[in-house]
Coordinates of C-alpha atoms and ligand atoms in Angstrom, one line a residue:
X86 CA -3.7 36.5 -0.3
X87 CA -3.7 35.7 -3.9
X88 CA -6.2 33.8 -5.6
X89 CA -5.4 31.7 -8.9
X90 CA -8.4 31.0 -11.2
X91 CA -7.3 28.2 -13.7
X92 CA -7.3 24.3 -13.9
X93 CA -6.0 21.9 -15.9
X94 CA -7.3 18.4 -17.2
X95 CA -6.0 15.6 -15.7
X96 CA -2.5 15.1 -17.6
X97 CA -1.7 11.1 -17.1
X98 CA 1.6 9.4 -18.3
X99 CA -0.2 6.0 -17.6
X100 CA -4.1 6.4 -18.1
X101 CA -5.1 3.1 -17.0
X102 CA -4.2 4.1 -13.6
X103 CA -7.5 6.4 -13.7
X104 CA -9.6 3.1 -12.9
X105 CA -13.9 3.4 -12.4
X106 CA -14.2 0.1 -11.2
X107 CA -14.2 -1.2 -7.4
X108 CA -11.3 -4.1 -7.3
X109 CA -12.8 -7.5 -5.9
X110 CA -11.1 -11.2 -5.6
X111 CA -8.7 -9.9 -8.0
X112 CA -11.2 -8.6 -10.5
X113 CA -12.3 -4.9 -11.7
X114 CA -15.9 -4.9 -11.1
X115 CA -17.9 -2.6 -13.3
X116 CA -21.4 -2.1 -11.8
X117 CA -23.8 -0.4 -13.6
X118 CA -25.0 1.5 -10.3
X119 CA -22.6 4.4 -9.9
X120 CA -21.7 7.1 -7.6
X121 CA -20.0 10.5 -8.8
X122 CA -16.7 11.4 -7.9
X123 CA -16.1 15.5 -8.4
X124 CA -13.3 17.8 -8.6
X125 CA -13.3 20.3 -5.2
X126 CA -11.5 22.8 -7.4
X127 CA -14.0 23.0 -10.2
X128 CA -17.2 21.3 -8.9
X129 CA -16.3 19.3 -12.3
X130 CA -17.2 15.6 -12.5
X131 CA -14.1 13.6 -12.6
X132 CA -15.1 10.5 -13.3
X133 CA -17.8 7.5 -11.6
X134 CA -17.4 4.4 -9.6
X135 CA -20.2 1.5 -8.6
X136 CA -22.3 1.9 -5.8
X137 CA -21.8 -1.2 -3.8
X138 CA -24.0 -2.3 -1.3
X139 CA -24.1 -4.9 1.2
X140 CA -23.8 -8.0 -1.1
X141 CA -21.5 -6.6 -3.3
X142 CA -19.4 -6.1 0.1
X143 CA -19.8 -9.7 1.2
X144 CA -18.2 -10.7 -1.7
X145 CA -15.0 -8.8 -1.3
X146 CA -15.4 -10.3 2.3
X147 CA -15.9 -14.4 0.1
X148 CA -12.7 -13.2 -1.8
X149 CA -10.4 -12.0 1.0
X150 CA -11.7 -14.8 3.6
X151 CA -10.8 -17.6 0.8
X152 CA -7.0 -15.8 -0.1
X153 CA -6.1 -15.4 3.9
X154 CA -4.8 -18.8 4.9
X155 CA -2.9 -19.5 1.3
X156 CA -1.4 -15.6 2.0
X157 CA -0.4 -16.4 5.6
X158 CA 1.1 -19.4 4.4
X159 CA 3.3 -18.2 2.4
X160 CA 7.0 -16.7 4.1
X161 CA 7.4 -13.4 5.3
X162 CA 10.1 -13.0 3.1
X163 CA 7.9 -13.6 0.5
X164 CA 5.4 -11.0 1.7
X165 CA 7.8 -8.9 2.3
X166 CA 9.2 -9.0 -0.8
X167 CA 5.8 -8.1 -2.7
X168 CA 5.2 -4.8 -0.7
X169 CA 8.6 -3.7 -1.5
X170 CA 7.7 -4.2 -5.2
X171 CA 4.6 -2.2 -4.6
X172 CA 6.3 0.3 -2.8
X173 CA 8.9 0.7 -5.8
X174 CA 5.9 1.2 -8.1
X175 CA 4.2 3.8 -5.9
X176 CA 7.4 5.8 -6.4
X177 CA 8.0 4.7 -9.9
X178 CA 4.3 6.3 -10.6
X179 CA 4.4 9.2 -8.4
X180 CA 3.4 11.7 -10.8
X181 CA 0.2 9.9 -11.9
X182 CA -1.0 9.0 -8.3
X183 CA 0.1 12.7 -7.4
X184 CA -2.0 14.3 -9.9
X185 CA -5.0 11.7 -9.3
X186 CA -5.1 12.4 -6.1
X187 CA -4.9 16.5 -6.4
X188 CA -8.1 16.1 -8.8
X189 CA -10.3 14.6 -6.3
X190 CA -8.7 15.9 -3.2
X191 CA -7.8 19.1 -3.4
X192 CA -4.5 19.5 -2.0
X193 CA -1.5 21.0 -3.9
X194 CA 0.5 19.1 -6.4
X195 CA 3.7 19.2 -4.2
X196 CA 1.8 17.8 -0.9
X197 CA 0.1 14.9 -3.3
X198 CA 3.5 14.1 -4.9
X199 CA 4.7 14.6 -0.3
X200 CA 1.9 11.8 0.4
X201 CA 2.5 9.7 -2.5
X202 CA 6.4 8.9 -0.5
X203 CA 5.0 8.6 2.3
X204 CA 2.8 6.3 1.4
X205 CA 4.9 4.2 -0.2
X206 CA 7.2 4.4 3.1
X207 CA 5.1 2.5 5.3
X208 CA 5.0 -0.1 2.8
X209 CA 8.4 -0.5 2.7
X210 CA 8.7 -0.2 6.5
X211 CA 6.0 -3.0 6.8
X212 CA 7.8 -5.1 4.0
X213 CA 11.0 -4.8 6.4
X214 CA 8.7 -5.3 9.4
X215 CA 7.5 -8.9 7.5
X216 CA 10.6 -10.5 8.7
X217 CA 10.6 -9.5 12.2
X218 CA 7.5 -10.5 13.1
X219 CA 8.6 -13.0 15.6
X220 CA 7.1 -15.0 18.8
X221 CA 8.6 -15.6 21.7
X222 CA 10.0 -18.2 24.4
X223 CA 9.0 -18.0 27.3
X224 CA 10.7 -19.6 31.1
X225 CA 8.8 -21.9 32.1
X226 CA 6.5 -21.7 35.2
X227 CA 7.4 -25.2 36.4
X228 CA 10.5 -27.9 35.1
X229 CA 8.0 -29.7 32.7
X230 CA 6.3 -27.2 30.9
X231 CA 7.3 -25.4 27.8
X232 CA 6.1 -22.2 26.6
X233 CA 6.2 -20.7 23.1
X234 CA 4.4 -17.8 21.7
X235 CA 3.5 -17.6 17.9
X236 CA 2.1 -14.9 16.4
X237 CA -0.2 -15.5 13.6
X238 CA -2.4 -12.8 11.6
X239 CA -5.6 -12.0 13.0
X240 CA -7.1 -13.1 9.6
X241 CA -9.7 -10.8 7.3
X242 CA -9.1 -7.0 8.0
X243 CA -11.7 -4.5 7.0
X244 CA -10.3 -0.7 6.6
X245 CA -12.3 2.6 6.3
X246 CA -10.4 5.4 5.5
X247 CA -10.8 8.9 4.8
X248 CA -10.0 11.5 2.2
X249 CA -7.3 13.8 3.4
X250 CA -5.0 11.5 2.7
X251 CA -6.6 9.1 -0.1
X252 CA -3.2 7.0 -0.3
X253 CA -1.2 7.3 3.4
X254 CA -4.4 5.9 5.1
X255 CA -4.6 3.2 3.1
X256 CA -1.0 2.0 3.2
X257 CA -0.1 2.7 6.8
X258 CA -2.5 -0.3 7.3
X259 CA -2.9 -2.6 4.4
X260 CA 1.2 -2.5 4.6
X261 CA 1.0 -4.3 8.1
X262 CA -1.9 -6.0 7.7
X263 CA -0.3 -7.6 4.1
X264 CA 3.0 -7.8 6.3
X265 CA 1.5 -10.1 8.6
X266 CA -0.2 -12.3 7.0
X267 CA -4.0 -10.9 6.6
X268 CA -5.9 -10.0 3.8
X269 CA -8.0 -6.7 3.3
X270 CA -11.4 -5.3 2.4
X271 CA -10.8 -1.7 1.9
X272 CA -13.5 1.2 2.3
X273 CA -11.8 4.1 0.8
X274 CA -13.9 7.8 1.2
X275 CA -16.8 8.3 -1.3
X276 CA -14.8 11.5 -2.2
X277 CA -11.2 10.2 -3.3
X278 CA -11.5 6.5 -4.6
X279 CA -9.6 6.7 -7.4
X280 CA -6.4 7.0 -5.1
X281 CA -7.2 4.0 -3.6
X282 CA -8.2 2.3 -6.7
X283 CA -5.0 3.5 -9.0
X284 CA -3.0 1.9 -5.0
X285 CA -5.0 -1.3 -5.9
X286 CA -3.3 -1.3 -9.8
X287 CA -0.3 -1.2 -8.7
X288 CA -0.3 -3.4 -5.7
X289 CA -2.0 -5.8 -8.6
X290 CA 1.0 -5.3 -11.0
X291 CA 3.4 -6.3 -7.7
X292 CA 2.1 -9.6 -7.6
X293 CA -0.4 -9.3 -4.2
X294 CA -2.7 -12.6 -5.4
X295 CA -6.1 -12.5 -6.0
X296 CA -8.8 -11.6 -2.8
X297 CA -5.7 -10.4 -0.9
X298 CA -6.1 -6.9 -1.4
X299 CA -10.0 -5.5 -1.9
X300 CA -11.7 -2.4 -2.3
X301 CA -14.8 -1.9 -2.8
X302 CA -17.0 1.7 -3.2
X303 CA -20.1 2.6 -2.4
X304 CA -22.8 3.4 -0.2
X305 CA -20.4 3.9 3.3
X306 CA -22.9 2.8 5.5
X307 CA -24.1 -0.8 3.9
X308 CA -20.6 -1.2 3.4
X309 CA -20.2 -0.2 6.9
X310 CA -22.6 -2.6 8.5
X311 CA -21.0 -5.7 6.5
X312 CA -17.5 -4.4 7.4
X313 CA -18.4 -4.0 11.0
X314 CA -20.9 -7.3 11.0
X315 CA -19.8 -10.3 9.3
X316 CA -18.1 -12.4 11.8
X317 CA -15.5 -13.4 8.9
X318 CA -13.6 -10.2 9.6
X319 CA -11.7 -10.3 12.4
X320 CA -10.1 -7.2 12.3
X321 CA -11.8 -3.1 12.0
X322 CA -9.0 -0.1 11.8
X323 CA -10.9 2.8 11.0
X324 CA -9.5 6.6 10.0
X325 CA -11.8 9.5 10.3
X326 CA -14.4 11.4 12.3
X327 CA -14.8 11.0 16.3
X328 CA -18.3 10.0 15.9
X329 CA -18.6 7.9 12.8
X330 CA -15.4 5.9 14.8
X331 CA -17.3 5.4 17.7
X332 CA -20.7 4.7 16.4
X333 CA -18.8 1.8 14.1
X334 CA -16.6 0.6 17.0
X335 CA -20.0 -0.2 18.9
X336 CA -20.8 -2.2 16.4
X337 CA -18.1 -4.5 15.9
X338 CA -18.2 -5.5 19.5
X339 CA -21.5 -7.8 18.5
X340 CA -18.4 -10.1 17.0
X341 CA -15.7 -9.1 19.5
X342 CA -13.7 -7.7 16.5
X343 CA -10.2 -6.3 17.1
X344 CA -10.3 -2.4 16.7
X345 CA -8.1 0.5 16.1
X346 CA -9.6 3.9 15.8
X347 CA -7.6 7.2 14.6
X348 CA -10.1 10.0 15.3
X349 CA -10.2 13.3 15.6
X350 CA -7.8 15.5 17.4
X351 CA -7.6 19.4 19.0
X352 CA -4.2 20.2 18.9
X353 CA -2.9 22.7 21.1
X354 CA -0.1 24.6 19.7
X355 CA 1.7 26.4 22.8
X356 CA 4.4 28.8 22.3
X357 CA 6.6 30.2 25.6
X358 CA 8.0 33.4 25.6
X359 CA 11.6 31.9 25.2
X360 CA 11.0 29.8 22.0
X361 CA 12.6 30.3 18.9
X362 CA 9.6 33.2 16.8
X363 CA 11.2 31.3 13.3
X364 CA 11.0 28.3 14.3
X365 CA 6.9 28.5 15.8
X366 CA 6.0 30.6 12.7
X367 CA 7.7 28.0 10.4
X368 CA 6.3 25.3 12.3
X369 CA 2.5 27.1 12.9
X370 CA 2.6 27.1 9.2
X371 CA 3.4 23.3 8.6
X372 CA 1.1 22.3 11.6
X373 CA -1.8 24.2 10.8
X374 CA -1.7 24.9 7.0
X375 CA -0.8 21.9 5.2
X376 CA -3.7 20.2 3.3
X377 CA -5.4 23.6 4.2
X378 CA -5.8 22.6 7.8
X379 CA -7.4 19.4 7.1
X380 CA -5.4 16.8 8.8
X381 CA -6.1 15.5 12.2
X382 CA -2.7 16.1 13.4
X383 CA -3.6 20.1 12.9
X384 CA -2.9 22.9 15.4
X385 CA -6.6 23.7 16.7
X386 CA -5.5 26.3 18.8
X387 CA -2.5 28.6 19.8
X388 CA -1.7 28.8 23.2
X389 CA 0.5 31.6 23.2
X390 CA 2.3 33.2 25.9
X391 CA 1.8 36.9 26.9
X392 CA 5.2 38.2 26.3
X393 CA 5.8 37.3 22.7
X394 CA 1.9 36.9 22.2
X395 CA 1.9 40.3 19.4
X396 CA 4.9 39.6 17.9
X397 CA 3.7 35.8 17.1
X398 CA 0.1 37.6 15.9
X399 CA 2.0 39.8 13.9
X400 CA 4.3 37.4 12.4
X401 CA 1.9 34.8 11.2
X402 CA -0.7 36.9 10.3
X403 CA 2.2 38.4 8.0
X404 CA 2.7 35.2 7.3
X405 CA -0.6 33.2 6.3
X406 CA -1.7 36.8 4.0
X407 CA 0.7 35.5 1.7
X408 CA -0.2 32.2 1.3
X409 CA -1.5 31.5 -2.9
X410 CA -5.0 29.7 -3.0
X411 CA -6.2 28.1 -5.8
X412 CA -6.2 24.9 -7.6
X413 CA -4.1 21.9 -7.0
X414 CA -3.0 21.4 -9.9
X415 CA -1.7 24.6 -10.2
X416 CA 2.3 24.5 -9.3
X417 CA 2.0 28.0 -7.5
X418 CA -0.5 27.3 -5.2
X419 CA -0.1 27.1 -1.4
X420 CA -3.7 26.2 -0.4
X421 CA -5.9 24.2 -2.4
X422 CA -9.9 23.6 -2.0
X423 CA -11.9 22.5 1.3
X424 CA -12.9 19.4 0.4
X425 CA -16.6 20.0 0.1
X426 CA -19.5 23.0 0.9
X427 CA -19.8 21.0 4.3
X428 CA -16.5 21.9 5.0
X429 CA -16.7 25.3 3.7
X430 CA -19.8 25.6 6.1
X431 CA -18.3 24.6 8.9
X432 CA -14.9 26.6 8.5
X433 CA -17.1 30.1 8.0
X434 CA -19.1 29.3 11.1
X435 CA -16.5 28.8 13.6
X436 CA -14.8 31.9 12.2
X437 CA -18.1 33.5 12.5
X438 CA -19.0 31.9 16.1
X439 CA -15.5 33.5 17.3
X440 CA -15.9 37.0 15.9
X441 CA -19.0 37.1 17.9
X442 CA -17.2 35.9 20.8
X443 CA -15.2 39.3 20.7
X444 CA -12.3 37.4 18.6
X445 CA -10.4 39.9 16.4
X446 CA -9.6 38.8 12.3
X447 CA -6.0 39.6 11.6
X448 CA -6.5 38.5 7.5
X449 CA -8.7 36.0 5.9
X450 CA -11.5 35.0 7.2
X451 CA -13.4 34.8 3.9
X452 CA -14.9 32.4 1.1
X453 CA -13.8 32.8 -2.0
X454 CA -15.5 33.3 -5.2
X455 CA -15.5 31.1 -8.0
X456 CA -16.6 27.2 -8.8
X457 CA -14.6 25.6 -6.2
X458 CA -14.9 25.5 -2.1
X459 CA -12.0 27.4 -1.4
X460 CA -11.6 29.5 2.2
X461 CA -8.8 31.9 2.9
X462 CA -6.3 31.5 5.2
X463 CA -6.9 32.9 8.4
X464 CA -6.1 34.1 11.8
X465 CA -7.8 35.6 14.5
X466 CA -6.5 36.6 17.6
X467 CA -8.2 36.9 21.5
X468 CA -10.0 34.1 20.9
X469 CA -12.1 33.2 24.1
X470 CA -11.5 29.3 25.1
X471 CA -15.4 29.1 24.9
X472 CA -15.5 29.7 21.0
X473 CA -16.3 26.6 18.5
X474 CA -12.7 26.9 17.2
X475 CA -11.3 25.3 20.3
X476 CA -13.7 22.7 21.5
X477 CA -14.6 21.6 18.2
X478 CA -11.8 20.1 15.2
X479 CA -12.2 23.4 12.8
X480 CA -10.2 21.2 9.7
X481 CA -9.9 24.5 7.8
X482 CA -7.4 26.8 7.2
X483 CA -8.3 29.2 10.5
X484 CA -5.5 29.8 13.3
X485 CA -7.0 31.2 16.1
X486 CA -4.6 32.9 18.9
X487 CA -5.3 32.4 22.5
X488 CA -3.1 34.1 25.5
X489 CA -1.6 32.6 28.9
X490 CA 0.6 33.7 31.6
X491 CA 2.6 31.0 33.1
X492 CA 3.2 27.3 32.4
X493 CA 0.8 25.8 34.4
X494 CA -2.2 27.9 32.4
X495 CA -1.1 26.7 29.3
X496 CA -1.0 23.5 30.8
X497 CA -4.5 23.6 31.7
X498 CA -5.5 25.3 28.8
X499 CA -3.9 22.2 26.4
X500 CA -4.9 19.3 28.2
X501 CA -8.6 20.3 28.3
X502 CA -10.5 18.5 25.7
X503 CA -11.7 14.8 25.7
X504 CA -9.2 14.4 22.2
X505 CA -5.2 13.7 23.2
X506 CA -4.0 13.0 19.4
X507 CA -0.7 15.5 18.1
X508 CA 0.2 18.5 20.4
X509 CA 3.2 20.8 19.3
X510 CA 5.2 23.2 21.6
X511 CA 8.1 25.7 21.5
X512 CA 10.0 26.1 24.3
X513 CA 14.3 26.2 24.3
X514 CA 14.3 26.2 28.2
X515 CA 15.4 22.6 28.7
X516 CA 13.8 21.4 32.1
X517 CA 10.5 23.4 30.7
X518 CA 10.3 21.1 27.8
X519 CA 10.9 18.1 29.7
X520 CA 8.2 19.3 32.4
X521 CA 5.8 20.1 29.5
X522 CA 6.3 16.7 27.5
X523 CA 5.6 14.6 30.4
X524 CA 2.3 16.9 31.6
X525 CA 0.6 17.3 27.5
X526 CA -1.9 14.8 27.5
X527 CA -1.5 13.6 24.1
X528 CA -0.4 10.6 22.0
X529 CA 2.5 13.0 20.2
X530 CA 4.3 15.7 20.8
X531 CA 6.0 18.0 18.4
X532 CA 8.5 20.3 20.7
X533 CA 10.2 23.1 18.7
X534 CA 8.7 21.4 15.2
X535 CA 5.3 21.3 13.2
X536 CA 5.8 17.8 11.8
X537 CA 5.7 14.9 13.9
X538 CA 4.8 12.0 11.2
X539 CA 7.3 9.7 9.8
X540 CA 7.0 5.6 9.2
X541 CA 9.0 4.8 11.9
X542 CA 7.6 6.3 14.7
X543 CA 4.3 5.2 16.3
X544 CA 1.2 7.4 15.5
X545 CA -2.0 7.7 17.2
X546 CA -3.9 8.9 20.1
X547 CA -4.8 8.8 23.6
X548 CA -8.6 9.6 25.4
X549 CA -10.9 10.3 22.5
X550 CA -8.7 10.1 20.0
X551 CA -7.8 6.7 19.0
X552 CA -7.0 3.6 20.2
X553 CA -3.7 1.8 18.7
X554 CA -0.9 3.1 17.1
X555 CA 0.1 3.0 13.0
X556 CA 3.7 2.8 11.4
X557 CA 6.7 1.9 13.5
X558 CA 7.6 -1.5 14.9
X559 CA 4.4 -1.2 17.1
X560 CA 2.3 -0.7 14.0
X561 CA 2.0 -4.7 13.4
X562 CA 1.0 -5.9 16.9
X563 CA -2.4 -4.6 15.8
X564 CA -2.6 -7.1 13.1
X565 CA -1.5 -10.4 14.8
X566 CA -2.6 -12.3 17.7
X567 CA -0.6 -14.1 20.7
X568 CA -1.1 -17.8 20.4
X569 CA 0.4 -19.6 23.6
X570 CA 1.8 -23.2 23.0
X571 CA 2.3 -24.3 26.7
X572 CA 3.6 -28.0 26.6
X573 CA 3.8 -30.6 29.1
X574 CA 7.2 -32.6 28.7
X575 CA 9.1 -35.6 30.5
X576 CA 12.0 -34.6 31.8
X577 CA 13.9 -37.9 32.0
X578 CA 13.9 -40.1 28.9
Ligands
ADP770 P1 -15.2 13.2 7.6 O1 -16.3 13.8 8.4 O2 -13.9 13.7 7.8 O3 -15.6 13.0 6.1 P2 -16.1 10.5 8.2 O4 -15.9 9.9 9.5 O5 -17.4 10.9 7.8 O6 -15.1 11.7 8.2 O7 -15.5 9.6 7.1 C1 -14.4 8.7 7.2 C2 -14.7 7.5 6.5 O8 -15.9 6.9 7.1 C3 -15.1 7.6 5.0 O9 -14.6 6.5 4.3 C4 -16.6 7.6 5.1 O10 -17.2 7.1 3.9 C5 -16.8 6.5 6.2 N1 -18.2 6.6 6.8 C6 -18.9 7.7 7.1 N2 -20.1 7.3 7.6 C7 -20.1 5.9 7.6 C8 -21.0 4.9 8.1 N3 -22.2 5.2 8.6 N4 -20.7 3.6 7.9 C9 -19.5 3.3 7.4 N5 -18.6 4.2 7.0 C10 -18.9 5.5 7.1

């Protein structure tokens, strides 16, 4: 492992995308109550935004309830055509959102400047999506009825998002949500607003009116209870922790809200004897590495067959040593930051938790010195299926190895966990992979690959892990509602 020590200032073609104000009813609010945003790579301050509270919140909640019905009224077309403009300035400005959100995320230039495209790809999936979204007619159930089903936005959405990815969160649901007609009250994370808030710019400079598109930052859990209270919003998607998902979920059913949830996952990573060693060391990389292990589509465990169990040890140990930490912002590095001490915390205590277990550490393992919350990539072998590393979501950079024998262990072995979210196994005996697909209790499943998202496929997950799906042409049903027109005709003139 090597270890980079600089930073750099943040270098910005377009400063007045690096915005400290929350974005309300078309305005930039600049309360004097602030919150700090840091730098996970220097502990440095970055910058401030206001500390909303509840009635700050209800206003966003005034703004986007009064811009709905003029937004839905408008074509599709129309609608359409303003996300693609947004998208086309997402891409246009991918350098600056890039390097904004490396500052207060963490992650490495290259996998900002990766998110900011796929970002802008859902909103220019949704903005093709706009045009599609159409109703249906239905037979009839007797000669003088007729049936037509519209479908009409659900109305005001609120959205609380998370910080591992400060910009894909956001769009993969304000694109369908905008799409189909709603407005938006956006809660990005305490931790990376100014992603969200540089998304808002943009989206401003596209031509999205006034109240259609909010965000507001603060205190998450007043913001929470008006976003999961006020009977105005008719709509909750939520991205981020299992509990926090659930516990706000409860809530919204005081106001029968509609809800879609993308928690936490426990990925099983299982590769058979026969698989391609490349192609799973390639892919174990991707699946468990990227953003430093902090995505909720991460392998959480490897499930690896006896036979080629050493060799895949060896291999990705090999492998993972040579992986570059440092800052972001630093072209060279691999791994950035953990995004907080928390993190850092919890990473060194399931690594910890397994080594007493009787795990063995093949490299890392360590924190590393200096001002940021960096941990170094890891992997440990002969971990026991008891350890904290496989029934809890590690989001750290720490692949632990696990062994099986036959197909029906590492069956067993995968599907047991309450989370069903990304799954990835590496297999080229054909009827095994079909067998295996059909028998992973998950919501994806990556066979011989370590990167399952794109736009136009559905994402999300099944038992604990979610409900609903985001991107692809299922990724708008969450936003609009059936309306059945059933009319009573005479059939003779
Ligand atoms: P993580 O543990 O990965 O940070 P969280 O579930 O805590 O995930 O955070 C995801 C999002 O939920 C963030 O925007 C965060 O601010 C928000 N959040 C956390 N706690 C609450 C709460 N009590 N009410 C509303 N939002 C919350």
């Amino acid at each position: 492992m090597t270890v980079l020590l600089q930073d750099y200032a943040l270098p910005l073609s377009r400063s007045d995308l690096f915005i400290e104000a929350a974005y309300v009813g078309g305005k930039w609010a600049t309360d004097t109550d602030r919150m700090e945003v840091t730098n996970p790579a220097t502990g440095e301050l970055i910058g401030t935004v206001p500390n909303f509270g509840a009635k700050q919140t209800s206003l966003a909640v005034d703004a986007a309830t009064a811009a709905q019905k003029p937004w839905a009224a408008l074509t599709a077309g129309y609608r359409g055509a303003v996300l693609r403009e947004w998208a086309r300035l997402v891409l246009e400005h991918a350098r600056d959102l890039a390097t904004i959100m490396t500052a207060e995320q963490g992650k490495p230039i290259a996998e900002a400047r990766g998110e900011v495209v796929y970002a802008a790809s859902f909103l220019e999936w949704f903005a093709e999506e706009a045009r599609r979204i159409d109703g249906e007619v239905i037979q009839p159930h007797a000669s003088d009825r007729r049936l037509l089903v519209r479908k009409e936005p659900v109305g005001v959405v609120a959205a609380i998002t998370p910080w591992n990815f400060p910009l894909a969160m956001i769009t993969r649901k304000a694109g369908p949500a905008l799409a189909a007609g709603c407005t938006i009250v956006i809660k990005p994370s305490e931790l990376t607003p100014f992603s969200a808030l540089a998304l808002a710019k943009l989206g401003e400079e596209a031509g999205i009116p006034a109240g259609v598109l909010n965000v507001v930052t603060g205190d998450a859990a007043q913001i929470g209870d008006v976003l999961t209270g006020d009977p105005r919003i008719r709509k909750f998607t939520f991205t981020g922790s299992t509990s926090i998902g659930k516990m706000l979920a409860a809530r919204c059913m005081d106001t029968v809200k509609r809800v879609s949830l993308e928690l936490g996952g426990n990925a099983p990573f299982i590769v058979f004897d026969d698989a391609d060693i490349d192609a799973a060391v390639d892919g174990a990389i991707a699946a468990k590495f990227r953003n430093s292990g902090q995505t909720c589509v991460c392998t959480n465990r490897f499930i690896v067959q006896e036979g080629i169990y050493d060799e895949f040890a060896n291999r990705l140990s090999e492998r993972v040593g040579k992986l570059v930490v440092g800052p972001g912002l630093d072209g060279r590095s691999d791994q950035g930051p953990l995004i907080d001490q928390r993190a850092v915390a919890r990473v060194s205590a399931h690594v910890e938790d397994a080594v007493g277990r009787g795990a063995t550490l093949m490299t890392g393992g360590t924190t590393v010195c200096g001002p940021g919350t960096f941990f170094s990539p890891t992997v440990l072998r002969d971990v026991p299926a008891d350890a904290l590393l496989c029934r809890e979501e590690t989001f750290g950079p720490v692949a632990g190895l696990l062994k099986f024998r036959d197909e029906a262990e590492a069956i067993a072995m995968a599907n047991d966990t309450r989370s069903g979210l990304a799954s990835y196994l590496f297999t080229r005996d054909l009827d095994r992979s079909i067998r295996m697909t059909e028998a992973l209790e998950y919501g994806m499943v990556g066979l011989n690959t370590g990167v399952i998202s794109t736009e136009v496929a559905p994402f999300g997950g099944i038992k604990e892990s979610g409900l609903g799906r985001e991107g692809s042409r299922h990724g708008i049903d969450d936003y609009v509602e059936l309306k059945l027109v059933c009319t009573a005709i005479k059939t003779t003139p």
